[in-house]
PDB file of C-alpha atoms in Angstrom:
ATOM      1  CA  LYS A 146    -225.299  16.034 -79.981  1.00 65.00           C
ATOM      2  CA  GLU A 147    -227.603  14.669 -76.577  1.00 83.00           C
ATOM      3  CA  ALA A 148    -228.803  18.012 -76.318  1.00 88.00           C
ATOM      4  CA  ALA A 149    -231.427  16.727 -73.680  1.00 91.00           C
ATOM      5  CA  CYS A 150    -228.446  15.432 -71.685  1.00 94.00           C
ATOM      6  CA  LEU A 151    -226.473  18.404 -72.322  1.00 93.00           C
ATOM      7  CA  GLY A 152    -229.111  20.731 -70.812  1.00 94.00           C
ATOM      8  CA  ALA A 153    -229.589  18.415 -67.762  1.00 96.00           C
ATOM      9  CA  ALA A 154    -225.827  18.577 -67.103  1.00 96.00           C
ATOM     10  CA  ILE A 155    -225.826  22.573 -67.504  1.00 96.00           C
ATOM     11  CA  LEU A 156    -228.428  22.764 -65.421  1.00 96.00           C
ATOM     12  CA  ALA A 157    -227.173  20.312 -62.581  1.00 97.00           C
ATOM     13  CA  SER A 158    -223.729  22.205 -63.016  1.00 97.00           C
ATOM     14  CA  VAL A 159    -225.444  25.618 -62.114  1.00 97.00           C
ATOM     15  CA  GLY A 160    -227.187  23.731 -59.490  1.00 97.00           C
ATOM     16  CA  ILE A 161    -224.079  22.628 -57.480  1.00 97.00           C
ATOM     17  CA  ASP A 162    -222.684  25.922 -58.146  1.00 97.00           C
ATOM     18  CA  THR A 163    -219.828  24.815 -60.370  1.00 97.00           C
ATOM     19  CA  TYR A 164    -220.831  27.774 -62.197  1.00 97.00           C
ATOM     20  CA  PRO A 165    -222.435  31.083 -61.100  1.00 97.00           C
ATOM     21  CA  ASP A 166    -225.726  30.777 -63.831  1.00 96.00           C
ATOM     22  CA  ALA A 167    -226.855  28.741 -66.942  1.00 96.00           C
ATOM     23  CA  GLU A 168    -225.059  31.411 -69.458  1.00 96.00           C
ATOM     24  CA  SER A 169    -221.940  30.675 -68.066  1.00 96.00           C
ATOM     25  CA  ALA A 170    -222.394  27.010 -68.108  1.00 96.00           C
ATOM     26  CA  VAL A 171    -223.085  27.135 -71.335  1.00 96.00           C
ATOM     27  CA  SER A 172    -220.698  29.263 -72.932  1.00 95.00           C
ATOM     28  CA  ASP A 173    -218.016  26.176 -71.589  1.00 94.00           C
ATOM     29  CA  ALA A 174    -220.144  23.254 -72.646  1.00 93.00           C
ATOM     30  CA  VAL A 175    -221.841  24.153 -76.202  1.00 92.00           C
ATOM     31  CA  GLN A 176    -219.976  24.283 -79.255  1.00 89.00           C
ATOM     32  CA  PHE A 177    -221.761  24.942 -82.694  1.00 87.00           C
ATOM     33  CA  GLU A 178    -220.314  22.880 -85.561  1.00 88.00           C
ATOM     34  CA  THR A 179    -222.118  24.910 -88.096  1.00 93.00           C
ATOM     35  CA  ILE A 180    -224.549  28.160 -88.115  1.00 92.00           C
ATOM     36  CA  ILE A 181    -227.501  27.480 -90.725  1.00 93.00           C
ATOM     37  CA  GLN A 182    -229.109  31.059 -91.757  1.00 94.00           C
ATOM     38  CA  PRO A 183    -232.395  30.815 -93.420  1.00 92.00           C
ATOM     39  CA  ASN A 184    -232.423  31.644 -96.908  1.00 95.00           C
ATOM     40  CA  PRO A 185    -234.494  35.311 -97.364  1.00 95.00           C
ATOM     41  CA  LYS A 186    -235.316  34.171-100.948  1.00 97.00           C
ATOM     42  CA  ASN A 187    -237.414  31.029 -99.434  1.00 97.00           C
ATOM     43  CA  THR A 188    -239.326  33.807 -96.791  1.00 96.00           C
ATOM     44  CA  GLN A 189    -242.665  33.070 -98.661  1.00 96.00           C
ATOM     45  CA  LEU A 190    -241.980  29.395 -98.622  1.00 97.00           C
ATOM     46  CA  TYR A 191    -241.405  29.043 -94.976  1.00 96.00           C
ATOM     47  CA  GLU A 192    -244.485  30.861 -94.134  1.00 97.00           C
ATOM     48  CA  LYS A 193    -246.671  28.720 -96.083  1.00 97.00           C
ATOM     49  CA  ARG A 194    -244.990  26.007 -94.420  1.00 97.00           C
ATOM     50  CA  PHE A 195    -245.264  27.176 -91.332  1.00 97.00           C
ATOM     51  CA  GLU A 196    -249.288  28.111 -91.547  1.00 97.00           C
ATOM     52  CA  ILE A 197    -249.575  24.272 -92.649  1.00 97.00           C
ATOM     53  CA  TYR A 198    -247.839  23.380 -89.918  1.00 95.00           C
ATOM     54  CA  LYS A 199    -249.670  25.515 -87.386  1.00 95.00           C
ATOM     55  CA  THR A 200    -253.183  23.858 -89.372  1.00 94.00           C
ATOM     56  CA  LEU A 201    -251.941  20.132 -88.773  1.00 93.00           C
ATOM     57  CA  TYR A 202    -250.459  20.217 -85.339  1.00 92.00           C
ATOM     58  CA  PRO A 203    -253.547  20.539 -83.320  1.00 92.00           C
ATOM     59  CA  SER A 204    -254.751  17.186 -84.926  1.00 90.00           C
ATOM     60  CA  LEU A 205    -251.733  15.442 -84.760  1.00 90.00           C
ATOM     61  CA  ILE A 206    -250.346  16.427 -81.096  1.00 88.00           C
ATOM     62  CA  ASP A 207    -252.796  13.461 -79.111  1.00 86.00           C
ATOM     63  CA  LEU A 208    -250.929  11.345 -81.704  1.00 87.00           C
ATOM     64  CA  LEU A 209    -247.443  12.635 -80.937  1.00 84.00           C
ATOM     65  CA  ARG A 210    -248.231  12.214 -77.333  1.00 86.00           C
ATOM     66  CA  GLU A 211    -248.832   8.353 -77.823  1.00 85.00           C
ATOM     67  CA  CYS A 212    -245.304   7.689 -79.336  1.00 80.00           C
TER      68      CYS A 212
END
């Protein structure tokens, strides 16, 4: 559940040759509890909200960096 820590551990395990590559390490370390697929019926809604996000993001980036 701590993705950043898991990613660091995966890369470290590759760095010390526990695994030959990141793909092998990920295969052993990552387990999916649930796979969520987007609902194709909501494509227009997703696209509309993504456009809103892209418009808002530039004005929020400085504020988000302060957090």
